[in-house]
Each structure stands twice: as structure tokens, then as C-alpha cells.
PDB file of C-alpha atoms in Angstrom:
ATOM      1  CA  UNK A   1     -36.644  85.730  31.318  1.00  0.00           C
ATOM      2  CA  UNK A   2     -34.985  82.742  33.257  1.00  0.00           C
ATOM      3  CA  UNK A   3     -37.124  79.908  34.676  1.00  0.00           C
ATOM      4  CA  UNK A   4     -36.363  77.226  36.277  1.00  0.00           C
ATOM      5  CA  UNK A   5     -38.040  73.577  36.384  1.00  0.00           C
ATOM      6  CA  UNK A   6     -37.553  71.156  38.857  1.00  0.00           C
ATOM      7  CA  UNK A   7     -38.298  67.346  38.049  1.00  0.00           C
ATOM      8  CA  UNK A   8     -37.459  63.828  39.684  1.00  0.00           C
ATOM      9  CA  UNK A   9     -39.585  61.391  41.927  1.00  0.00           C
ATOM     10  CA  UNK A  10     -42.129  62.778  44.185  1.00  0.00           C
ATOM     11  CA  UNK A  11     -41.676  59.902  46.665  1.00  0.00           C
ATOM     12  CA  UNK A  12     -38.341  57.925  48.147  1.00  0.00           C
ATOM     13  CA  UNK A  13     -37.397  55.195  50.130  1.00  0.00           C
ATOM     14  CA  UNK A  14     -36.254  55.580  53.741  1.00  0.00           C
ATOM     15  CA  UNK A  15     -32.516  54.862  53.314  1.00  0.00           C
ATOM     16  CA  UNK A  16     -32.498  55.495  50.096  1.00  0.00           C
ATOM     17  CA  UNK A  17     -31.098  58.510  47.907  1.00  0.00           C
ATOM     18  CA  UNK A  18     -33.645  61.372  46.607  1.00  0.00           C
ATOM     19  CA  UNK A  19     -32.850  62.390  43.086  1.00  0.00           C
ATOM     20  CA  UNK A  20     -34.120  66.084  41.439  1.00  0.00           C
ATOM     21  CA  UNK A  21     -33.067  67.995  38.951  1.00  0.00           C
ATOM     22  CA  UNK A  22     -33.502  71.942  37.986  1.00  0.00           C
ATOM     23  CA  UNK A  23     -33.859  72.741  34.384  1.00  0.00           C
ATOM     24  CA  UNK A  24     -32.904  76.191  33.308  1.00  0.00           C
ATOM     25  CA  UNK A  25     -34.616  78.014  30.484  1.00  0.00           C
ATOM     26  CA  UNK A  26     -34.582  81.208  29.315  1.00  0.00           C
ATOM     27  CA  UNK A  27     -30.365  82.117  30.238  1.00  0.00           C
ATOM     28  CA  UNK A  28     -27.632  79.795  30.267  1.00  0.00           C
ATOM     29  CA  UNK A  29     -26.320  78.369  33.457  1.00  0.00           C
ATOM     30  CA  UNK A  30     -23.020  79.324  32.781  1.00  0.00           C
ATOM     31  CA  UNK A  31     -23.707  83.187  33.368  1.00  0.00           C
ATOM     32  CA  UNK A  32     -21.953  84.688  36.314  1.00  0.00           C
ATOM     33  CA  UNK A  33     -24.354  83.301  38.705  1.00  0.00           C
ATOM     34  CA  UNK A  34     -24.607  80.414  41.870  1.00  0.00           C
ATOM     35  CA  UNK A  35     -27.079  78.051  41.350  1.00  0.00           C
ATOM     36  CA  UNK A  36     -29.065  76.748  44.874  1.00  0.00           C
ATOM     37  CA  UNK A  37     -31.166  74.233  46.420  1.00  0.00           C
ATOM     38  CA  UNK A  38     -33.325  75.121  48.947  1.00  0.00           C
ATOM     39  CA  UNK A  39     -36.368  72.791  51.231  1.00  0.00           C
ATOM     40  CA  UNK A  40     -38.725  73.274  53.118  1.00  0.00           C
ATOM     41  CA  UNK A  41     -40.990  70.648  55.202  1.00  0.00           C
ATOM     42  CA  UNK A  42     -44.854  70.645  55.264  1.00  0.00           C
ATOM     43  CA  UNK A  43     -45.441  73.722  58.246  1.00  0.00           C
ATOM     44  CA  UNK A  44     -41.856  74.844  58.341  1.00  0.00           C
ATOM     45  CA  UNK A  45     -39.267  77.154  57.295  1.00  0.00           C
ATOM     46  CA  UNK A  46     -37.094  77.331  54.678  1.00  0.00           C
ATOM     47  CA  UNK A  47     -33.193  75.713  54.898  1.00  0.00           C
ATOM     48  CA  UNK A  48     -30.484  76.055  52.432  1.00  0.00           C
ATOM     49  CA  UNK A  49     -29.210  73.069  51.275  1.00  0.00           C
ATOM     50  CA  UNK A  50     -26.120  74.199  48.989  1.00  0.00           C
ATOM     51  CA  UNK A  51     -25.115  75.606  45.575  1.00  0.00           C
ATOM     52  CA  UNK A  52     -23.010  75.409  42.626  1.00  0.00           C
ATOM     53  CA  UNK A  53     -21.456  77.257  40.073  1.00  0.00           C
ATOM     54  CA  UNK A  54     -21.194  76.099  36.143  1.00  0.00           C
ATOM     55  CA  UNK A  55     -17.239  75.561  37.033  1.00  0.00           C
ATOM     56  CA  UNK A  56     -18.181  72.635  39.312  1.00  0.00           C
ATOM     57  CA  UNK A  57     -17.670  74.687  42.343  1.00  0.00           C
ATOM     58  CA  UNK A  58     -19.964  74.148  45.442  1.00  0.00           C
ATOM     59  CA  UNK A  59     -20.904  74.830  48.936  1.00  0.00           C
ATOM     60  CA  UNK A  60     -22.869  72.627  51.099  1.00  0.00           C
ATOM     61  CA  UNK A  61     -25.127  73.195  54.307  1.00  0.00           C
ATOM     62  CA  UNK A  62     -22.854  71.694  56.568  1.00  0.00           C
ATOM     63  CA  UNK A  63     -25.808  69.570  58.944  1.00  0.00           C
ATOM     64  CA  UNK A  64     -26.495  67.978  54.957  1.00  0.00           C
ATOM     65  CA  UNK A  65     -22.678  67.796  53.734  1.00  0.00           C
ATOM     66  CA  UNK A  66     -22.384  64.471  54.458  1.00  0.00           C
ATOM     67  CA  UNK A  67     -25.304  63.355  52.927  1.00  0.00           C
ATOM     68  CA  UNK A  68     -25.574  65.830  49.664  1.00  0.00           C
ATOM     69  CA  UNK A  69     -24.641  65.776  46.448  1.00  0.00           C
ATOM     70  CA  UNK A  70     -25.161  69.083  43.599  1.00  0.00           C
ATOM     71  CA  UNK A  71     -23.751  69.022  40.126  1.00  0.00           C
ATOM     72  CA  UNK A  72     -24.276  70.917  37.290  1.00  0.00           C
ATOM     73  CA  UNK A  73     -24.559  69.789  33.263  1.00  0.00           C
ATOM     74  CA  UNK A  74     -23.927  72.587  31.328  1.00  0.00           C
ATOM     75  CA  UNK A  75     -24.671  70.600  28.051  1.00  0.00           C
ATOM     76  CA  UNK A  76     -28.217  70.055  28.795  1.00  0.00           C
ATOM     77  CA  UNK A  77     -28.281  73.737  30.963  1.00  0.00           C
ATOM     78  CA  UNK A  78     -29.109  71.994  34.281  1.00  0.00           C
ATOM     79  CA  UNK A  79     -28.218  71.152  37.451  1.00  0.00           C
ATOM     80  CA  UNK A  80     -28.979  68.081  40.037  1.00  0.00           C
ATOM     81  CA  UNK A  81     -29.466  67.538  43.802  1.00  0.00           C
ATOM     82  CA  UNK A  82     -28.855  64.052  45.374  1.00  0.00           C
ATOM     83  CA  UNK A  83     -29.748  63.297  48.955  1.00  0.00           C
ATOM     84  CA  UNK A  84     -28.730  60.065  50.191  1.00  0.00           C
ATOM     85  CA  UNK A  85     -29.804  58.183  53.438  1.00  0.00           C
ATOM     86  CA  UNK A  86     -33.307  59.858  53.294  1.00  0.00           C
ATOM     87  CA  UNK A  87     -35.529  59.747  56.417  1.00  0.00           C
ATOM     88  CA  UNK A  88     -39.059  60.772  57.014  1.00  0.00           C
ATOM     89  CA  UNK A  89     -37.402  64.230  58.177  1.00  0.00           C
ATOM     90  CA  UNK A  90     -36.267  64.616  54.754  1.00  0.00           C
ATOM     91  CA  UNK A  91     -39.862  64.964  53.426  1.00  0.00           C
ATOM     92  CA  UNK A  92     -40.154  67.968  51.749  1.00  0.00           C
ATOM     93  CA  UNK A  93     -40.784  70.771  48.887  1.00  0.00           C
ATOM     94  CA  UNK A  94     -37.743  71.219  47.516  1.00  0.00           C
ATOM     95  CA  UNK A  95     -37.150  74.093  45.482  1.00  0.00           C
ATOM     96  CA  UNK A  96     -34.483  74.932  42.869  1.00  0.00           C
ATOM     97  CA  UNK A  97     -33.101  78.702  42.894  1.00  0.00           C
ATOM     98  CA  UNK A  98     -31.013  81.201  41.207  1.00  0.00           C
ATOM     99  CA  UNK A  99     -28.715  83.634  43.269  1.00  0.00           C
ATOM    100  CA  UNK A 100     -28.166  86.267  41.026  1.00  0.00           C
ATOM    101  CA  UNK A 101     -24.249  87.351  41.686  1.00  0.00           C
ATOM    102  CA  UNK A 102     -24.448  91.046  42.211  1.00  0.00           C
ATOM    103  CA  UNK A 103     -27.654  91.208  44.315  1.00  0.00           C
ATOM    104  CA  UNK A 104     -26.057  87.710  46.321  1.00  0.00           C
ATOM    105  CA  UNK A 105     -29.862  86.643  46.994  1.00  0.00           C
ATOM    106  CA  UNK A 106     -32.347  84.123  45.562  1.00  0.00           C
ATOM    107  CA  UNK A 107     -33.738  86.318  42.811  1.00  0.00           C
ATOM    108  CA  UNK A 108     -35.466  83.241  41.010  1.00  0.00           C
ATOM    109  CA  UNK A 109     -36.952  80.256  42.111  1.00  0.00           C
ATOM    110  CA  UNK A 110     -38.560  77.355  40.731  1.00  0.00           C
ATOM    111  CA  UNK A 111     -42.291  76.342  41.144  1.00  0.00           C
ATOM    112  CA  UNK A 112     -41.203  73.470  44.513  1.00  0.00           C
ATOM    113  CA  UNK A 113     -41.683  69.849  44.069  1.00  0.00           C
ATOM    114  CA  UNK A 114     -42.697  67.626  47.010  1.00  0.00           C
ATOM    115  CA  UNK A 115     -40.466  64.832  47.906  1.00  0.00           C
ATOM    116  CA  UNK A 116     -41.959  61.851  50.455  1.00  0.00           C
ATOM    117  CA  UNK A 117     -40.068  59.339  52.243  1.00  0.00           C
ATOM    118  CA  UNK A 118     -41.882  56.582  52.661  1.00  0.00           C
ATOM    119  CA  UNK A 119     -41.891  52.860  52.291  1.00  0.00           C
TER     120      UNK A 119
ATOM    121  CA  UNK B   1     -32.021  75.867  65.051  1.00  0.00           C
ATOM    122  CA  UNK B   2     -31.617  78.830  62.845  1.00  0.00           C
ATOM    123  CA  UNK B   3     -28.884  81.640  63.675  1.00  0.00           C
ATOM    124  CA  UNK B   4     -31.330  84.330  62.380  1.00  0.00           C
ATOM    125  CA  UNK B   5     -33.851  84.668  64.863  1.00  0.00           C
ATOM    126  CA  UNK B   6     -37.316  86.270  63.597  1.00  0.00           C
ATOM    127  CA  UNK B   7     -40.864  86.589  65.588  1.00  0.00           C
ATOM    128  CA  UNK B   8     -43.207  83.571  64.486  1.00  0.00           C
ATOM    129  CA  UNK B   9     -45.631  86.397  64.053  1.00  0.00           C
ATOM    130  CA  UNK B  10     -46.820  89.924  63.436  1.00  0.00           C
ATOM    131  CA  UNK B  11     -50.037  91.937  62.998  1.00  0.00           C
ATOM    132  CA  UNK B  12     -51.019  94.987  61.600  1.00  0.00           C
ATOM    133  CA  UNK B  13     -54.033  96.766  61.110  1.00  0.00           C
ATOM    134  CA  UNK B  14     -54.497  97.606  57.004  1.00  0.00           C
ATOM    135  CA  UNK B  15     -52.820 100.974  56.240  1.00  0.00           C
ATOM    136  CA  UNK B  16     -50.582 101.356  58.856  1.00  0.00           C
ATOM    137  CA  UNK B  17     -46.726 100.505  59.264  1.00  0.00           C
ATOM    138  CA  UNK B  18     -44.954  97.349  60.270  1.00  0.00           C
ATOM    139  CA  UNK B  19     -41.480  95.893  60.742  1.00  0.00           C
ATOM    140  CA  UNK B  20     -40.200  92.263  60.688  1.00  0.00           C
ATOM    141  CA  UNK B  21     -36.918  91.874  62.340  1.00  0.00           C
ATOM    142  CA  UNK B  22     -34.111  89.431  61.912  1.00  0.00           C
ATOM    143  CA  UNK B  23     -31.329  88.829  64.719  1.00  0.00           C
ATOM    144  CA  UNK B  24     -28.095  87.564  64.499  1.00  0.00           C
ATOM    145  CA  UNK B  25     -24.587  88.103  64.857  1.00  0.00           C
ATOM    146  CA  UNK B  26     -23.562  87.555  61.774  1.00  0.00           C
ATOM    147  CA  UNK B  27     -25.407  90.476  60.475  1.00  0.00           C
ATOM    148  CA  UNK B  28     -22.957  92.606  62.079  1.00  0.00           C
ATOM    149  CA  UNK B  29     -21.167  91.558  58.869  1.00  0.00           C
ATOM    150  CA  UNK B  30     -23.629  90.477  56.124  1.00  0.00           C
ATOM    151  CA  UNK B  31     -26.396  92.187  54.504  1.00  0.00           C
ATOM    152  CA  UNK B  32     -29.948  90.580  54.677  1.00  0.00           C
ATOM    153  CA  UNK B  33     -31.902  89.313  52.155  1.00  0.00           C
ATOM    154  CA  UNK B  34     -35.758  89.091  52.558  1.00  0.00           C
ATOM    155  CA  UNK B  35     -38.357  87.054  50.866  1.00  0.00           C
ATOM    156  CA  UNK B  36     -41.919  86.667  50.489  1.00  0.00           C
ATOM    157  CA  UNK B  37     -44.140  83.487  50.602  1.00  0.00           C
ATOM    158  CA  UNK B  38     -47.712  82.834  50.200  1.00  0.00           C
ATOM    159  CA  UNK B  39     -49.408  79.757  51.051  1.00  0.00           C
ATOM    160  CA  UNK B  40     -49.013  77.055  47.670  1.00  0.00           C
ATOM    161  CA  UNK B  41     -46.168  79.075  46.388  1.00  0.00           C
ATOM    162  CA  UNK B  42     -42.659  79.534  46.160  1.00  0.00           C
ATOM    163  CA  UNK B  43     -40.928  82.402  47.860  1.00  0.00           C
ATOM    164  CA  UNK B  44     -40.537  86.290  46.066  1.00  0.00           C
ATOM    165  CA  UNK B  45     -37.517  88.046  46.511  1.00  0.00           C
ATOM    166  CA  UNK B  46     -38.680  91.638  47.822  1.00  0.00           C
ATOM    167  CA  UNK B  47     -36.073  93.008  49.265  1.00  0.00           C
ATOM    168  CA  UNK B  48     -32.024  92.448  49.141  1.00  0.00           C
ATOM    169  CA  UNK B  49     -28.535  94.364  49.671  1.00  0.00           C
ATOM    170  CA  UNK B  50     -28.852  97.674  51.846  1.00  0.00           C
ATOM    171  CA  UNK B  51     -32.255  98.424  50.799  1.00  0.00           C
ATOM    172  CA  UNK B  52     -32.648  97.371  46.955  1.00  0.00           C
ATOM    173  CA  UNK B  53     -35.970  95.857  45.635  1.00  0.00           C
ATOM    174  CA  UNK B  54     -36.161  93.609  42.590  1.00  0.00           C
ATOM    175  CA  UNK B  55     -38.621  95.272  39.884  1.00  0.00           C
ATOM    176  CA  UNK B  56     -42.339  94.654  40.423  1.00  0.00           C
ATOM    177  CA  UNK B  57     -42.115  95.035  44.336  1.00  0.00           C
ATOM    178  CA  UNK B  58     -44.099  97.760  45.554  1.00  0.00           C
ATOM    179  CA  UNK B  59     -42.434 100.651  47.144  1.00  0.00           C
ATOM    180  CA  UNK B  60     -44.048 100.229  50.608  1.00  0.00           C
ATOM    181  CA  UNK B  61     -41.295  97.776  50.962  1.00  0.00           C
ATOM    182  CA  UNK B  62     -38.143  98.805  52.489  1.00  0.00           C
ATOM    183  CA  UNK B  63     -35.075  97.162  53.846  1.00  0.00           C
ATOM    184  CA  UNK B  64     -33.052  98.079  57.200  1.00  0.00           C
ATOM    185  CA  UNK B  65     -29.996  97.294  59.423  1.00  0.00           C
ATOM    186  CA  UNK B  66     -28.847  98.313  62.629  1.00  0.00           C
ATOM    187  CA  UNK B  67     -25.671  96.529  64.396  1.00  0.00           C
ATOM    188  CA  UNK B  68     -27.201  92.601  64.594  1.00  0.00           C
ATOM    189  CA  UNK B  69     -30.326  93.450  63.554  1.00  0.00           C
ATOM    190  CA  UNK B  70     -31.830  93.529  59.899  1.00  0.00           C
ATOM    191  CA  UNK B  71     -35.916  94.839  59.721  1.00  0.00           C
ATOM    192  CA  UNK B  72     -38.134  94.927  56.656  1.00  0.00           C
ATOM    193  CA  UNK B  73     -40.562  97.590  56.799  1.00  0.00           C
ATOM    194  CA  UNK B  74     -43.976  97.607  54.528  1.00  0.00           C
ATOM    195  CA  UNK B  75     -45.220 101.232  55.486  1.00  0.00           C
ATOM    196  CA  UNK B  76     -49.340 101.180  54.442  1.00  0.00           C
ATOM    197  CA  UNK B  77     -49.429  97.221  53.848  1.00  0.00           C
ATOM    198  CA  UNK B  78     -52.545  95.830  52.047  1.00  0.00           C
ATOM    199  CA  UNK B  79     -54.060  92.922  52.478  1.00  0.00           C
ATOM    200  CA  UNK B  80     -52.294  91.130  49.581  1.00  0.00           C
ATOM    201  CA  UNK B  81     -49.283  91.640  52.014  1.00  0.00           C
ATOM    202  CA  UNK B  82     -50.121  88.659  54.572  1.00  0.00           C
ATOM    203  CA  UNK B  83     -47.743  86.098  54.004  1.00  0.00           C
ATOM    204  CA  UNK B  84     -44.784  84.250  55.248  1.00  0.00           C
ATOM    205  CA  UNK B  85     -41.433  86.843  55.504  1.00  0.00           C
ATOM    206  CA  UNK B  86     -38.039  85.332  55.426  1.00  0.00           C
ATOM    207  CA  UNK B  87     -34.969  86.667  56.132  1.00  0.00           C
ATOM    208  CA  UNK B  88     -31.396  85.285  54.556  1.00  0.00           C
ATOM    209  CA  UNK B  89     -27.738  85.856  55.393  1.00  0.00           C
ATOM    210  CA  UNK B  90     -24.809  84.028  56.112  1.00  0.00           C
ATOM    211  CA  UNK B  91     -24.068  82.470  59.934  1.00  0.00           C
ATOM    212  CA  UNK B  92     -21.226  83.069  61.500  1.00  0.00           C
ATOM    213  CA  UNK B  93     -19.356  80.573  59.363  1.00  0.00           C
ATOM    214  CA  UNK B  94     -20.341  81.776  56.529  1.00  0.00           C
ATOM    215  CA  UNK B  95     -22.834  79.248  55.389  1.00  0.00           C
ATOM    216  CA  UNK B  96     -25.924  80.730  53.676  1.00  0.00           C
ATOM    217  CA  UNK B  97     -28.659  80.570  56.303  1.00  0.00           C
ATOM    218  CA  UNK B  98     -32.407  81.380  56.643  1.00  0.00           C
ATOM    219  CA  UNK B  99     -34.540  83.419  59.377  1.00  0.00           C
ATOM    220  CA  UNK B 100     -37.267  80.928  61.128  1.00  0.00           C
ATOM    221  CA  UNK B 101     -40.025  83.088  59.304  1.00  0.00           C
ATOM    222  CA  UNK B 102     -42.642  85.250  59.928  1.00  0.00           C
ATOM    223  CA  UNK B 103     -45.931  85.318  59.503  1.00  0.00           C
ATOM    224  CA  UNK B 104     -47.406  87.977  58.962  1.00  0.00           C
ATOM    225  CA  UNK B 105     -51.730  88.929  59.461  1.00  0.00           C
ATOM    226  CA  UNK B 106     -53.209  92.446  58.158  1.00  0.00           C
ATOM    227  CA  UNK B 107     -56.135  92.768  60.056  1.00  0.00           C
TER     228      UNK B 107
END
């Protein structure tokens, strides 16, 4: 059974870059599937932020494409989000998710780990 | 702002039938995805494709489209069933893109 992990800093610096990374257990990320971020603020909905495949291969959320960063390691089966030029508005849970290739949805997610910008 | 367009929120009375709805354009051409969140926790795949649910979902979960307009119907919900419902497609560029939620009370 596949779980992911994220991990990284639960607080960052306004202008500064946010840092996270998913672990995969359980499968390798180099199966046939995309591997996402999503966020979500405190009250809010949920927003895509991109995704990656174990080639290198991603696709960004294009109001974040400037700012974002994914990339995978498949030697330690994980893959990273950076988000530079934070903001308060980039306070968040940020979750780690699977989209499993056939069904094209987010068919596993990580538990969500809460990022603050602050000073 | 989102281009999936849901209600902020729904009731239903415990045992009868309800649909969430997602609008958009883009569903014209992309299937829906919908997703389940409770308050503390991350979000549960329950329905995806035409009308497929991942194993574990009950089967009072069911999964529509019609033209721009993608529903997910829970006939008999329980009260375990209030929650959060999000839709995901694609926008009209293709970018993966979210539904502004749901939030749905069994009364």
C-alpha cells in the first residue's frame, strides 16, 4: 500500500522560499504515475499547485509558475516542492498526492503539513 | 477564482438523496473527479472517471455528467457523509483545476 509523507519547515520567511518534501513508501515513484502538490489555506479550498513525473517531466499551476519549483529523486523515492517569494497568502496545508495514471485523479494523499509565513 | 463553479453549500435531511454539482466549460471535455474532506484531514478520493469509485467507498456514491455540468450523487447519505465535496478537472487550458467546494450538512 503506497503512503506518502510530507516533511520540511512548518514556518517561512516572507520573501523567502518554502521548502517540503513527499516521501513515498510502500511503491516506487517511478511507476507509471504523476506525482502532485496540492494547498490549501486555513478556511479555503483546495488549489493545484503542479506535478511531476519520475522522468523529470512537470506541469505547473500557471498563477504559481513563476514562483514554483517540483523535482523528483528517484534514489531516495521522493519528490520536493519549492516556493519562492512566500507571502502571508502563501500560508497553508500543503499536501503531497499521487494521481494514479489510469483513473487521472488524486487517488492518494499525504497526511498535510502546515506551512506559516511569518517573520 | 476557480473555473469549476460549485454551491458553498448543501443540505439534506438523513436518508434521502442529494447532488453536488460542478460547472464549467471545460467539462464539456474532461471528466470530473470528486473528493471528500472532513474537518483535520486530508481529502478521499470517492468518486473519478464516468462514474468509478475507488474500493472502500460506499455505493450510495455515484458520479454524473451532463454537457458543462458534472454532479455527485450520495442517494440515502448518513451522517458520516457531512463533509467538504470537491470537484477536479482540467480548465480550459488544460491546467488541473479544483471546484470552490462544498459543504455539505445532513440534518
Amino acid at each position: 500500500q503506497v503512503q506518502l509523507q510530507e516533511s520540511g519547515p512548518g514556518l517561512a520567511k516572507p520573501s523567502g522560499t518554502l521548502s517540503l518534501t513527499c516521501a513515498v513508501s510502500g511503491g516506487s515513484i517511478s511507476s507509471s504515475n504523476w506525482w502532485s502538490w496540492v494547498r490549501q489555506p486555513p478556511g479555503k479550498g483546495l488549489e493545484w499547485i503542479g506535478e511531476i513525473y519520475h522522468s523529470g517531466s512537470t506541469n505547473y499551476n500557471p498563477s504559481l509558475k513563476s514562483r514554483v519549483t517540483i523535482s523528483v529523486d528517484k534514489s531516495k523515492n521522493q519528490f520536493s516542492l519549492m516556493l519562492s517569494s512566500v507571502t502571508a497568502a502563501d500560508t497553508a496545508v500543503y499536501y503531497c498526492a499521487r494521481i494514479e495514471r489510469t483513473a487521472n485523479a488524486f487517488d492518494i494523499w499525504g497526511q498535510g503539513t502546515m506551512v506559516t509565513v511569518s517573520s | 477564482s476557480s473555473e469549476l463553479t460549485q454551491d458553498p453549500a448543501v443540505s439534506v435531511a438523513l436518508g434521502q438523496t442529494v447532488r453536488i454539482t460542478c460547472q464549467g466549460d471545460s467539462l464539456r471535455s474532461y471528466d470530473a473527479s470528486w473528493y471528500q474532506q472532513k474537518p483535520g484531514q486530508a481529502p478521499v478520493l470517492v468518486i473519478y472517471g464516468k462514474n468509478n469509485r475507488p474500493s472502500g467507498i460506499p455505493d450510495r456514491f455515484s458520479g454524473s455528467s451532463s454537457g458543462n455540468t458534472a454532479s455527485l450523487t450520495i442517494t440515502g447519505p448518513q451522517a458520516e457523509d457531512e463533509a467538504d465535496y470537491y470537484c477536479h478537472s482540467r480548465d480550459s487550458s488544460g491546467n488541473r483545476v479544483f471546484g470552490g467546494g462544498t459543504k455539505l450538512t445532513v440534518l
